[in-house]
Phi, psi and omega in degrees: 000136184281129180276174186294322183293326181278336180273343183300313178301322179293322178294320179295318179295318178296320177295320178296318178296322179295318178301315180299313184296317181295316181291323178293326176295320179292337182296329182297323178292317181291324178297319178298320182289310182288333182295344177285339183248339183240140175287162185306313182292318179295319179296317179297316180294315179298319178297315182291323178296318176296321178294317179299318180298313180295317180293323178298319177297317179296322178295320179294318180296319182271357179056046177282134178268196178282142177291154179297156183298332184294341184258357186294329179297313179296320179296317181295318180293314180294323178295319180292312187276313188273311182283322184268285186302314182303313185293324180292310184289330176293315177301317181293316181297322181291343175276347184257339182230165177282168186299322182295316179295319179300313180296322181296311184288316182296332181284006166288339183308309179301326176294320178294323177299317180297316181293314180292322179297318179292323184281318188260329184252352182071027179296137175290154179236073181294154181304323180297320179296313180298317180295317180296319179293323178296317179296315181295319180295322175299321177294319179296320177297318180297315178298316181298315180294323182288335182261349183288138182272346178089318182245008183258012184244157177227160178298320179300316180297318179296318178296319179296317179294325177294319176297323177298319179295318179295317180295318178299312181295316180295321179295320179296314181294325177288329182286327186305309180296329181295331182287351176283342185232359179219158181285161179299322180292320178297311182298319181290315183300310184283334172294318178295322178296317177300316179299320179295320178296318179300326184269004181302330176303343179267009183298319180298317177298319182298314180297316182294316184284329179296331181291331182253351185287144175294156183300324182297320179293319179294320177296323176296322178295317178295319176302316179302322181286320185280316187261294180294345178257290186299308184284310187293321179290330177289315178293327175298311181298323178300314180288321181298326180294344186246010176205186181273157178298323181297315181293322178293320178299320179298329180298327183291352176291352174285344184299312180303321179295320180290325176298317178300314181295316181294322178296325178294312184284318187271325186249355180072019179275098184287120182284151176280173181297323180294320178295316178298320179296319177296318177298320178296321177296319178303311182293321179296318179296321177297317179300319180292315183292331180273348182283158179239144176293127181295130180291133180283119184253019180294130181276139176279115184291136179293133181296135178288139181298128179277142177294137182296135179286135179268118181276000000 
């Protein structure tokens, strides 16, 4: 039986993963709101700059130094692909397709993480993880189909969302080894900084659009930077350092269900029965993929000494 001291790290990691998933789900609403006033590149740069500022303050408070040279390759790749490229193409893709199609295509990401993790990181692929991901993906497909408008999507939008899924998966797999030698805050801060540098070509658009954007859109952009970026990516890195990339990727399948719930509560968008069923499947699959097979602790009874046979 697991004692309290040994279960505490697992509980903290699970809590950190939950924070990330909830904040990333809330990001979809803010992206939709801010996307009406900001172009994809400008929105990504503004979000990353706000994230870098918040992360920099946290680094100063915690007196975090520079990460070791051995982890810079992983930080640079994750910063380029996940923080930079992913955010731009996701913002762009969501303007080309409806929310359901975007959620459907982007949710290929966890499957790619599992494949890349097994191939490049040697992550185990237990049956429970595979079964849970299959159930969650079926739920994501159900949510996506139920929310798709049919005429609001384009081939370009689908390709962009697919590129976002590939960038997301590649960034997570590149980030995992770096967390073995640097803190979650270090990896997140400098990854976000790399992403901001990559998006600097959009600085002119950001300045021009910020002058005309409504305050609500700008506040949504700042929110995206402080919470779904600075906080959520740090808690994600904290949890990722304590489990496999495949298992963490499966956790993000809770996002579609939470998006449905938040849209219902915050925007009054009442989901249909098919959408609710898909969300329930997503959560059920996450529960299965995160569960562990109970170790059999049955003790092998010592054989009783047999009386010697008298010949």
